[in-house]
């Protein structure tokens, strides 16, 4: 993983030296993240699927133009991922929330498409690497009349710290303002202990973004 991050940084640095234009900006927005088909054990015979939860991301980025239409975008973001589950029926009433805070480095190739004098379109595709900073998993409620009150450290007790995957998105440029949507899909297993039937945890994240270019 360290080699991947180093390669991404060297690639960005090499293109920076050859760039025709470089612009810097800030970006933030909302996340809707999940850990896929993974089911977290609550009791010996009960588990919870860590489905979509709301989080956020914020950071800085740069657009490095190689020519008039094509370029490379990279940045550094604090992003909040994880998953949640809630169930209420005749013998279950519980909530589970897993929150993981990552430092994320994406590198994407983008194309600038001029739609009008004031509007541009920026579709992009690339990869990202992430490092887990902190997080927790908290469960409260009752299952079969048994109280549950569990709390775990996300990375010490459950997850690997390194994450890697693909990213794709599109942005609309309105002057210096950028409005966008994207999706990240992790390809490295998150959970330290491999799950049965290969239903392991993988980070996935839909995101809405607002950015400003200086």
mmCIF file of C-alpha atoms in Angstrom:
data_model
loop_
_atom_site.group_PDB
_atom_site.id
_atom_site.type_symbol
_atom_site.label_atom_id
_atom_site.label_comp_id
_atom_site.label_asym_id
_atom_site.label_seq_id
_atom_site.Cartn_x
_atom_site.Cartn_y
_atom_site.Cartn_z
ATOM 1 C CA UNK A 1 0.000 0.000 0.000
ATOM 2 C CA UNK A 2 2.841 2.409 0.814
ATOM 3 C CA UNK A 3 4.270 1.709 -2.651
ATOM 4 C CA UNK A 4 0.902 2.543 -4.210
ATOM 5 C CA UNK A 5 0.687 5.871 -2.370
ATOM 6 C CA UNK A 6 4.293 6.709 -3.293
ATOM 7 C CA UNK A 7 3.637 5.861 -6.967
ATOM 8 C CA UNK A 8 0.543 8.060 -6.996
ATOM 9 C CA UNK A 9 2.474 10.945 -5.435
ATOM 10 C CA UNK A 10 5.359 10.593 -7.899
ATOM 11 C CA UNK A 11 2.931 10.470 -10.822
ATOM 12 C CA UNK A 12 1.242 13.654 -9.661
ATOM 13 C CA UNK A 13 4.606 15.333 -9.083
ATOM 14 C CA UNK A 14 5.930 14.351 -12.513
ATOM 15 C CA UNK A 15 2.863 15.667 -14.292
ATOM 16 C CA UNK A 16 3.011 18.852 -12.222
ATOM 17 C CA UNK A 17 6.463 19.579 -13.622
ATOM 18 C CA UNK A 18 5.149 19.138 -17.189
ATOM 19 C CA UNK A 19 1.861 20.949 -16.647
ATOM 20 C CA UNK A 20 0.652 23.767 -18.860
ATOM 21 C CA UNK A 21 -1.609 25.114 -16.122
ATOM 22 C CA UNK A 22 -2.187 24.320 -12.441
ATOM 23 C CA UNK A 23 -5.170 25.478 -10.388
ATOM 24 C CA UNK A 24 -5.833 24.921 -6.693
ATOM 25 C CA UNK A 25 -9.081 24.729 -4.805
ATOM 26 C CA UNK A 26 -11.028 23.624 -1.744
ATOM 27 C CA UNK A 27 -13.869 21.094 -1.704
ATOM 28 C CA UNK A 28 -16.377 19.595 0.702
ATOM 29 C CA UNK A 29 -19.636 17.722 0.685
ATOM 30 C CA UNK A 30 -21.807 14.845 1.833
ATOM 31 C CA UNK A 31 -21.071 11.098 1.832
ATOM 32 C CA UNK A 32 -23.447 8.149 1.701
ATOM 33 C CA UNK A 33 -21.238 5.178 2.580
ATOM 34 C CA UNK A 34 -21.690 1.442 3.104
ATOM 35 C CA UNK A 35 -19.668 -1.676 3.913
ATOM 36 C CA UNK A 36 -21.548 -3.853 1.405
ATOM 37 C CA UNK A 37 -22.753 -7.379 2.221
ATOM 38 C CA UNK A 38 -20.736 -7.654 5.433
ATOM 39 C CA UNK A 39 -22.763 -8.537 8.557
ATOM 40 C CA UNK A 40 -21.409 -7.502 11.940
ATOM 41 C CA UNK A 41 -22.024 -9.926 14.808
ATOM 42 C CA UNK A 42 -24.155 -8.508 17.624
ATOM 43 C CA UNK A 43 -24.893 -11.727 19.542
ATOM 44 C CA UNK A 44 -24.008 -15.371 18.948
ATOM 45 C CA UNK A 45 -26.886 -15.882 16.494
ATOM 46 C CA UNK A 46 -27.724 -12.307 15.462
ATOM 47 C CA UNK A 47 -25.923 -9.912 13.171
ATOM 48 C CA UNK A 48 -26.411 -6.537 11.474
ATOM 49 C CA UNK A 49 -25.665 -5.455 7.913
ATOM 50 C CA UNK A 50 -23.715 -2.196 7.772
ATOM 51 C CA UNK A 51 -25.698 -0.343 5.122
ATOM 52 C CA UNK A 52 -25.754 3.299 4.066
ATOM 53 C CA UNK A 53 -24.983 6.068 6.524
ATOM 54 C CA UNK A 54 -24.476 9.815 6.061
ATOM 55 C CA UNK A 55 -21.043 11.375 6.532
ATOM 56 C CA UNK A 56 -18.971 14.192 5.067
ATOM 57 C CA UNK A 57 -15.671 14.998 3.386
ATOM 58 C CA UNK A 58 -13.514 18.123 3.132
ATOM 59 C CA UNK A 59 -10.101 18.959 1.757
ATOM 60 C CA UNK A 60 -7.910 20.640 -0.824
ATOM 61 C CA UNK A 61 -7.262 19.707 -4.449
ATOM 62 C CA UNK A 62 -5.446 20.747 -7.608
ATOM 63 C CA UNK A 63 -6.196 20.497 -11.316
ATOM 64 C CA UNK A 64 -3.069 19.898 -13.404
ATOM 65 C CA UNK A 65 -3.640 20.525 -17.129
ATOM 66 C CA UNK A 66 -1.514 18.521 -19.548
ATOM 67 C CA UNK A 67 -3.051 20.260 -22.567
ATOM 68 C CA UNK A 68 -6.105 22.454 -23.176
ATOM 69 C CA UNK A 69 -8.650 19.663 -22.605
ATOM 70 C CA UNK A 70 -7.067 16.915 -20.516
ATOM 71 C CA UNK A 71 -5.645 17.003 -17.029
ATOM 72 C CA UNK A 72 -5.010 15.290 -13.746
ATOM 73 C CA UNK A 73 -6.817 16.082 -10.508
ATOM 74 C CA UNK A 74 -5.456 15.122 -7.121
ATOM 75 C CA UNK A 75 -6.027 16.229 -3.553
ATOM 76 C CA UNK A 76 -6.017 15.358 0.114
ATOM 77 C CA UNK A 77 -9.286 14.873 2.011
ATOM 78 C CA UNK A 78 -10.623 14.024 5.427
ATOM 79 C CA UNK A 79 -13.552 11.692 4.724
ATOM 80 C CA UNK A 80 -16.024 9.928 6.993
ATOM 81 C CA UNK A 81 -17.110 6.417 5.942
ATOM 82 C CA UNK A 82 -18.745 3.375 7.557
ATOM 83 C CA UNK A 83 -22.247 1.934 7.786
ATOM 84 C CA UNK A 84 -25.299 1.606 9.997
ATOM 85 C CA UNK A 85 -28.212 -0.709 10.732
ATOM 86 C CA UNK A 86 -31.456 -0.390 12.661
ATOM 87 C CA UNK A 87 -34.153 -2.968 13.308
ATOM 88 C CA UNK A 88 -37.395 -2.886 15.265
ATOM 89 C CA UNK A 89 -39.794 -5.831 15.421
ATOM 90 C CA UNK A 90 -41.345 -8.148 18.021
ATOM 91 C CA UNK A 91 -38.046 -9.465 19.452
ATOM 92 C CA UNK A 92 -35.451 -6.952 18.183
ATOM 93 C CA UNK A 93 -35.007 -3.242 18.792
ATOM 94 C CA UNK A 94 -31.454 -2.086 18.184
ATOM 95 C CA UNK A 95 -29.252 0.469 16.454
ATOM 96 C CA UNK A 96 -25.708 -0.054 15.206
ATOM 97 C CA UNK A 97 -23.485 2.707 13.871
ATOM 98 C CA UNK A 98 -19.956 2.269 12.482
ATOM 99 C CA UNK A 99 -17.993 5.445 11.770
ATOM 100 C CA UNK A 100 -14.507 5.484 10.246
ATOM 101 C CA UNK A 101 -12.437 8.618 9.630
ATOM 102 C CA UNK A 102 -9.938 8.371 6.768
ATOM 103 C CA UNK A 103 -7.302 10.536 5.149
ATOM 104 C CA UNK A 104 -7.798 9.983 1.419
ATOM 105 C CA UNK A 105 -5.563 10.713 -1.584
ATOM 106 C CA UNK A 106 -7.301 10.439 -5.001
ATOM 107 C CA UNK A 107 -5.709 10.766 -8.443
ATOM 108 C CA UNK A 108 -8.061 11.100 -11.422
ATOM 109 C CA UNK A 109 -7.817 11.870 -15.120
ATOM 110 C CA UNK A 110 -10.381 14.451 -16.236
ATOM 111 C CA UNK A 111 -11.525 16.022 -19.491
ATOM 112 C CA UNK A 112 -12.799 19.576 -19.780
ATOM 113 C CA UNK A 113 -15.884 19.930 -21.995
ATOM 114 C CA UNK A 114 -17.069 23.466 -22.778
ATOM 115 C CA UNK A 115 -20.884 23.524 -22.762
ATOM 116 C CA UNK A 116 -21.313 27.303 -23.024
ATOM 117 C CA UNK A 117 -19.425 30.501 -22.289
ATOM 118 C CA UNK A 118 -19.992 30.054 -18.552
ATOM 119 C CA UNK A 119 -20.553 26.323 -18.090
ATOM 120 C CA UNK A 120 -18.012 23.485 -18.267
ATOM 121 C CA UNK A 121 -18.312 19.749 -17.679
ATOM 122 C CA UNK A 122 -15.534 17.687 -16.047
ATOM 123 C CA UNK A 123 -16.027 13.892 -16.208
ATOM 124 C CA UNK A 124 -13.251 11.974 -14.428
ATOM 125 C CA UNK A 125 -12.043 8.490 -13.537
ATOM 126 C CA UNK A 126 -9.160 7.360 -11.338
ATOM 127 C CA UNK A 127 -7.963 5.634 -8.189
ATOM 128 C CA UNK A 128 -7.629 6.510 -4.516
ATOM 129 C CA UNK A 129 -5.657 5.418 -1.465
ATOM 130 C CA UNK A 130 -6.859 5.916 2.098
ATOM 131 C CA UNK A 131 -5.453 5.624 5.611
ATOM 132 C CA UNK A 132 -7.686 5.139 8.655
ATOM 133 C CA UNK A 133 -7.258 7.720 11.391
ATOM 134 C CA UNK A 134 -9.927 6.887 13.946
ATOM 135 C CA UNK A 135 -13.413 5.475 14.377
ATOM 136 C CA UNK A 136 -15.807 3.449 16.486
ATOM 137 C CA UNK A 137 -18.594 0.903 16.250
ATOM 138 C CA UNK A 138 -21.463 1.365 18.688
ATOM 139 C CA UNK A 139 -24.528 -0.851 19.192
ATOM 140 C CA UNK A 140 -27.407 -0.259 21.602
ATOM 141 C CA UNK A 141 -30.837 -1.826 22.178
ATOM 142 C CA UNK A 142 -32.319 -5.248 22.813
ATOM 143 C CA UNK A 143 -32.306 -8.579 20.996
ATOM 144 C CA UNK A 144 -34.540 -11.370 22.310
ATOM 145 C CA UNK A 145 -34.918 -9.461 25.584
ATOM 146 C CA UNK A 146 -31.149 -9.275 26.013
ATOM 147 C CA UNK A 147 -29.675 -5.787 26.365
ATOM 148 C CA UNK A 148 -26.801 -4.965 24.055
ATOM 149 C CA UNK A 149 -24.393 -2.128 24.731
ATOM 150 C CA UNK A 150 -21.306 -2.717 22.622
ATOM 151 C CA UNK A 151 -18.588 -0.280 21.662
ATOM 152 C CA UNK A 152 -15.430 -1.073 19.684
ATOM 153 C CA UNK A 153 -12.520 0.902 18.339
ATOM 154 C CA UNK A 154 -12.991 0.717 14.575
ATOM 155 C CA UNK A 155 -9.395 0.126 13.537
ATOM 156 C CA UNK A 156 -7.917 -1.578 16.599
ATOM 157 C CA UNK A 157 -10.775 -4.083 16.971
ATOM 158 C CA UNK A 158 -12.262 -4.461 13.493
ATOM 159 C CA UNK A 159 -10.670 -2.918 10.416
ATOM 160 C CA UNK A 160 -7.420 -2.607 8.518
ATOM 161 C CA UNK A 161 -6.178 0.948 8.240
ATOM 162 C CA UNK A 162 -5.227 0.971 4.542
ATOM 163 C CA UNK A 163 -7.871 1.277 1.835
ATOM 164 C CA UNK A 164 -7.550 1.401 -1.947
ATOM 165 C CA UNK A 165 -10.026 1.508 -4.807
ATOM 166 C CA UNK A 166 -11.446 3.194 -7.875
ATOM 167 C CA UNK A 167 -13.203 6.540 -8.169
ATOM 168 C CA UNK A 168 -15.352 8.168 -10.856
ATOM 169 C CA UNK A 169 -17.438 11.290 -11.058
ATOM 170 C CA UNK A 170 -18.565 14.356 -12.942
ATOM 171 C CA UNK A 171 -18.420 18.032 -12.076
ATOM 172 C CA UNK A 172 -20.151 21.085 -13.502
ATOM 173 C CA UNK A 173 -18.042 24.233 -13.555
ATOM 174 C CA UNK A 174 -19.832 27.573 -13.126
ATOM 175 C CA UNK A 175 -17.005 30.064 -13.195
ATOM 176 C CA UNK A 176 -14.834 29.236 -10.197
ATOM 177 C CA UNK A 177 -17.571 27.148 -8.582
ATOM 178 C CA UNK A 178 -17.638 23.349 -9.039
ATOM 179 C CA UNK A 179 -20.706 21.200 -8.308
ATOM 180 C CA UNK A 180 -20.192 17.451 -8.555
ATOM 181 C CA UNK A 181 -21.220 13.899 -7.832
ATOM 182 C CA UNK A 182 -19.049 10.809 -7.606
ATOM 183 C CA UNK A 183 -18.625 7.256 -6.428
ATOM 184 C CA UNK A 184 -15.735 5.455 -4.702
ATOM 185 C CA UNK A 185 -15.465 1.657 -4.545
ATOM 186 C CA UNK A 186 -12.857 -0.022 -2.390
ATOM 187 C CA UNK A 187 -11.185 -3.215 -3.600
ATOM 188 C CA UNK A 188 -9.319 -4.136 -0.405
ATOM 189 C CA UNK A 189 -11.103 -6.086 2.337
ATOM 190 C CA UNK A 190 -11.786 -3.800 5.303
ATOM 191 C CA UNK A 191 -12.373 -6.353 8.076
ATOM 192 C CA UNK A 192 -9.241 -7.920 9.596
ATOM 193 C CA UNK A 193 -10.877 -11.304 10.181
ATOM 194 C CA UNK A 194 -12.157 -12.831 6.957
ATOM 195 C CA UNK A 195 -15.911 -13.452 6.965
ATOM 196 C CA UNK A 196 -17.672 -16.696 6.045
ATOM 197 C CA UNK A 197 -19.118 -17.073 2.521
ATOM 198 C CA UNK A 198 -16.860 -14.247 1.361
ATOM 199 C CA UNK A 199 -19.333 -11.586 2.570
ATOM 200 C CA UNK A 200 -16.503 -9.277 3.582
ATOM 201 C CA UNK A 201 -16.593 -5.530 4.127
ATOM 202 C CA UNK A 202 -15.580 -3.206 1.288
ATOM 203 C CA UNK A 203 -15.899 0.558 1.434
ATOM 204 C CA UNK A 204 -18.299 2.140 -1.032
ATOM 205 C CA UNK A 205 -19.317 5.778 -1.074
ATOM 206 C CA UNK A 206 -21.654 8.003 -3.066
ATOM 207 C CA UNK A 207 -20.728 11.663 -2.667
ATOM 208 C CA UNK A 208 -22.043 15.116 -3.525
ATOM 209 C CA UNK A 209 -19.451 17.885 -3.646
ATOM 210 C CA UNK A 210 -19.085 21.653 -3.754
ATOM 211 C CA UNK A 211 -15.700 23.100 -4.683
ATOM 212 C CA UNK A 212 -14.087 26.438 -5.391
ATOM 213 C CA UNK A 213 -11.103 27.049 -7.674
ATOM 214 C CA UNK A 214 -8.756 29.923 -6.922
#
